CSV table of C-alpha atoms in Angstrom, one decimal:
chain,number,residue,atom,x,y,z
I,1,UNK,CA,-124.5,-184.1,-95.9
I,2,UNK,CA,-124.9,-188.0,-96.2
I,3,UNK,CA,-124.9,-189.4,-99.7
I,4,UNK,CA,-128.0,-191.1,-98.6
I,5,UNK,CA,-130.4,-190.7,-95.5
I,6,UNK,CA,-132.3,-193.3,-94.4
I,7,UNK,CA,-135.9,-192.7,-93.1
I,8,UNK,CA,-137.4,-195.1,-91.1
I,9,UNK,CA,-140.8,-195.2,-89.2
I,10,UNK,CA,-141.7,-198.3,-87.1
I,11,UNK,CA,-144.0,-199.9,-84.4
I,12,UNK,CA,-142.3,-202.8,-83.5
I,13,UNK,CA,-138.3,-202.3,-84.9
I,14,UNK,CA,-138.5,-204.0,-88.1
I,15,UNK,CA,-137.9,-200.8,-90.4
I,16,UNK,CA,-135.5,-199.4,-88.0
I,17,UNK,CA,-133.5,-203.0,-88.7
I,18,UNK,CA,-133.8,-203.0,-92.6
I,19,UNK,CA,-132.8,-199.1,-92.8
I,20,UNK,CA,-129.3,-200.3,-90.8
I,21,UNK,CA,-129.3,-202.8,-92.7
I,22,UNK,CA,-129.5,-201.4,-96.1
I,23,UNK,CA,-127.1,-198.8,-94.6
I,24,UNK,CA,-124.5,-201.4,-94.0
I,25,UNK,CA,-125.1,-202.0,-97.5
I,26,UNK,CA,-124.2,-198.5,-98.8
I,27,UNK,CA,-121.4,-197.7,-96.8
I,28,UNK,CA,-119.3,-201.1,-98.4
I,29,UNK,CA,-120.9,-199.4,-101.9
I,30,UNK,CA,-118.8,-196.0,-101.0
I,31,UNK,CA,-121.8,-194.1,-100.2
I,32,UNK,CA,-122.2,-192.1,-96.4
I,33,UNK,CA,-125.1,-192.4,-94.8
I,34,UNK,CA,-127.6,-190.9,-92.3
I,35,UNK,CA,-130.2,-193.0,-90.1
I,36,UNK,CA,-133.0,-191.0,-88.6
I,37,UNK,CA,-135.6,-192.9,-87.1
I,38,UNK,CA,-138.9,-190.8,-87.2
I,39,UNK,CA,-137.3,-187.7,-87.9
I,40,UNK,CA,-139.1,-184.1,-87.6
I,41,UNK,CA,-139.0,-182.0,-90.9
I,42,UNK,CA,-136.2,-180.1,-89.3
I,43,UNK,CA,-133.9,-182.8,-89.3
I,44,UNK,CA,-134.5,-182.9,-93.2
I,45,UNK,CA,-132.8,-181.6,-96.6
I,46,UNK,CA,-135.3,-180.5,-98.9
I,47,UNK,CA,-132.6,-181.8,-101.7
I,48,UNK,CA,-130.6,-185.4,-102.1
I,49,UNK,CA,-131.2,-188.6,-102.3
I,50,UNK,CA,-133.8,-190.3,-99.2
I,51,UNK,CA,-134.9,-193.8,-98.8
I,52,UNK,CA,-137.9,-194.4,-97.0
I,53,UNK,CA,-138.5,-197.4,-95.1
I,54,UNK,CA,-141.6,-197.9,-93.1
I,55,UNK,CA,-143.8,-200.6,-91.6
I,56,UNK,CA,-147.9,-200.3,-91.6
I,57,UNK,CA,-149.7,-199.4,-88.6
I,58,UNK,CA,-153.4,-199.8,-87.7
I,59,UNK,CA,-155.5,-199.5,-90.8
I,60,UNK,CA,-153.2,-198.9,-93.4
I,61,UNK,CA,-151.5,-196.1,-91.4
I,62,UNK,CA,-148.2,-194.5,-90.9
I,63,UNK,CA,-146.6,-195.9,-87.4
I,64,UNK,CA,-146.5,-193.3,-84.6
I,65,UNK,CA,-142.7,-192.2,-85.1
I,66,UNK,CA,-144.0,-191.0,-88.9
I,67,UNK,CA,-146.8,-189.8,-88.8
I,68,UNK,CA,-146.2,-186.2,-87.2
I,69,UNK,CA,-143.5,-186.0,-90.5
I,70,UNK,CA,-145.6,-186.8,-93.6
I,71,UNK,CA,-148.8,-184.7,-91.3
I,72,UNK,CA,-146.3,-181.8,-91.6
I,73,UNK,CA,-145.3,-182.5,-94.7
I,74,UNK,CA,-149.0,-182.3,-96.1
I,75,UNK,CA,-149.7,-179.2,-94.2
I,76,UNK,CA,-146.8,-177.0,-95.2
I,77,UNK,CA,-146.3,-178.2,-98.7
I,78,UNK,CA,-142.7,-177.8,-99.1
I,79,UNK,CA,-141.3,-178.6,-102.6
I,80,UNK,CA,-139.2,-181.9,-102.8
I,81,UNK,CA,-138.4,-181.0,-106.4
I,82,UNK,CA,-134.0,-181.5,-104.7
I,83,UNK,CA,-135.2,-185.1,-103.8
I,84,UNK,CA,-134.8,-188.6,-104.9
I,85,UNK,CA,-135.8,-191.1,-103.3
I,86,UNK,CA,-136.7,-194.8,-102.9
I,87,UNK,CA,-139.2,-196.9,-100.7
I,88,UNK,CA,-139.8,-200.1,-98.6
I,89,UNK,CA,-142.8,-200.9,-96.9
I,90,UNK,CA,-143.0,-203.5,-94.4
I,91,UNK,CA,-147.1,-205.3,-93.5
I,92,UNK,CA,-148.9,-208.4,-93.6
I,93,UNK,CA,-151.0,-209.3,-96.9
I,94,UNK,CA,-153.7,-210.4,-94.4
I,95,UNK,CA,-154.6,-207.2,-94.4
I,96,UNK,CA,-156.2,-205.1,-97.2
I,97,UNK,CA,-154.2,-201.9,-96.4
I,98,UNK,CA,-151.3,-204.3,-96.8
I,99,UNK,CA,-148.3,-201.6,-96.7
I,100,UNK,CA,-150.9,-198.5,-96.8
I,101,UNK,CA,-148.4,-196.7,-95.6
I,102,UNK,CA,-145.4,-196.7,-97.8
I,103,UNK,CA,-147.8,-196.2,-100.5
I,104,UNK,CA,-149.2,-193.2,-98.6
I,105,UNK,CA,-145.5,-191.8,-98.6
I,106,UNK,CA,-145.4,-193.0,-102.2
I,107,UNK,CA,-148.2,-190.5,-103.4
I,108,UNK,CA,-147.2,-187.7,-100.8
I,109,UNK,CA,-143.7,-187.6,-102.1
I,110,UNK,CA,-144.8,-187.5,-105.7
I,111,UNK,CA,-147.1,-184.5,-105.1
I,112,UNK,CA,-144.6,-182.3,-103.6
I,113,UNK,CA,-142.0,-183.1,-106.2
I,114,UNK,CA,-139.5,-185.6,-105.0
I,115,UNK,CA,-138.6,-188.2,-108.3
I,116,UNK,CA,-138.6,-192.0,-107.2
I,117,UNK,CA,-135.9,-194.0,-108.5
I,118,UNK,CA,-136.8,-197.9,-108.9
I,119,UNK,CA,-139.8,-199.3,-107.5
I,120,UNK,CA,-141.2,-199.5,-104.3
I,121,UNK,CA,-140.4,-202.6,-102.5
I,122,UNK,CA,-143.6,-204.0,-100.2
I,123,UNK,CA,-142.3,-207.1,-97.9
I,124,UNK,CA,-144.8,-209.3,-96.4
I,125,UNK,CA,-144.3,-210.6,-93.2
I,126,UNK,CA,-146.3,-213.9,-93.6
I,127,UNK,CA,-143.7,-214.6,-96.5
I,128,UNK,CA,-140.7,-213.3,-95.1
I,129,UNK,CA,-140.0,-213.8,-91.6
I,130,UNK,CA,-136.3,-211.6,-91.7
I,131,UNK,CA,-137.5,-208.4,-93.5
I,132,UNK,CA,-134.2,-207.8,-93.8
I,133,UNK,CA,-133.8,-210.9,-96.7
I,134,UNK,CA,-135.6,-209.0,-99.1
I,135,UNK,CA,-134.8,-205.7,-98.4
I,136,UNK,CA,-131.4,-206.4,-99.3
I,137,UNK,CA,-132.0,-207.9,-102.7
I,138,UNK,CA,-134.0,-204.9,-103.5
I,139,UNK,CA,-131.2,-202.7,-102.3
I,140,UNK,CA,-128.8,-204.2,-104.2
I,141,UNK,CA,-130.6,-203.1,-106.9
I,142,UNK,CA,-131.3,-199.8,-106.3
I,143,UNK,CA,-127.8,-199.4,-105.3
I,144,UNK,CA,-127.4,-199.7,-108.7
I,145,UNK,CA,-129.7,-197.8,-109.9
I,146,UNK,CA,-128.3,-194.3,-107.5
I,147,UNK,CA,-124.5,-194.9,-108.1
């Protein structure tokens, strides 16, 4: 099992850049990693560490790739009392659902257990044109916080 697995749900590619990204960062911190681009629950430990990145789709939603994941999630109930985890969410504040959906994933995780470690990170597009820039300040924080 990875040290870290990387969850990323996108529309458009942007999480699926900052989750290699950030895993790039790990792996020169000594840490293994796993990427799964809108996984299914099977593909999953119920226990470890997780860091959930994912953009906002529609209003306030999670994006396609997600959504049948956390949907799951909510029916079944499992208990993410093994899990850790951190979270970025990627939207525009020209929305009022700006990044609905990692705070979505936020609550959900909370009420089936998991522990967050740091705070969540919300990038906004109209101020940062590279989500990647300020995904990896964060992560270089958190790594700091997980090692």
């Amino acid at each position: 099992m990875a040290d870290v697995t990387l969850i990323s749900g996108s529309t458009l590619g942007s999480a699926e850049y900052v989750a290699e990204h950030i895993a790039g960062l790990l792996e020169q911190q000594g840490f293994t990693t796993e990427i799964l681009h809108g996984p299914e629950w099977e593909e999953l430990s119920p226990q470890g560490l997780w860091l959930i990145i994912t953009s906002t789709h529609g209003a306030g939603e999670l994006p396609d790739n997600l959504q049948p994941l956390f949907e799951q999630m909510a029916a079944d109930r499992p208990s993410l009392s093994g899990v850790k985890y951190g979270g970025i969410g990627i939207g525009s504040s020209e929305y009022d659902t700006f990044c609905g959906a990692i705070e979505e994933v936020d609550r959900q995780m909370i009420a089936l257990g998991a522990e967050r470690i740091g705070e969540i990170l919300k990038i906004d597009i109209t101020q940062h044109e590279i989500p990647e820039d300020p995904a990896e300040e964060w992560a270089k924080k958190w790594i700091g916080l997980i090692k």
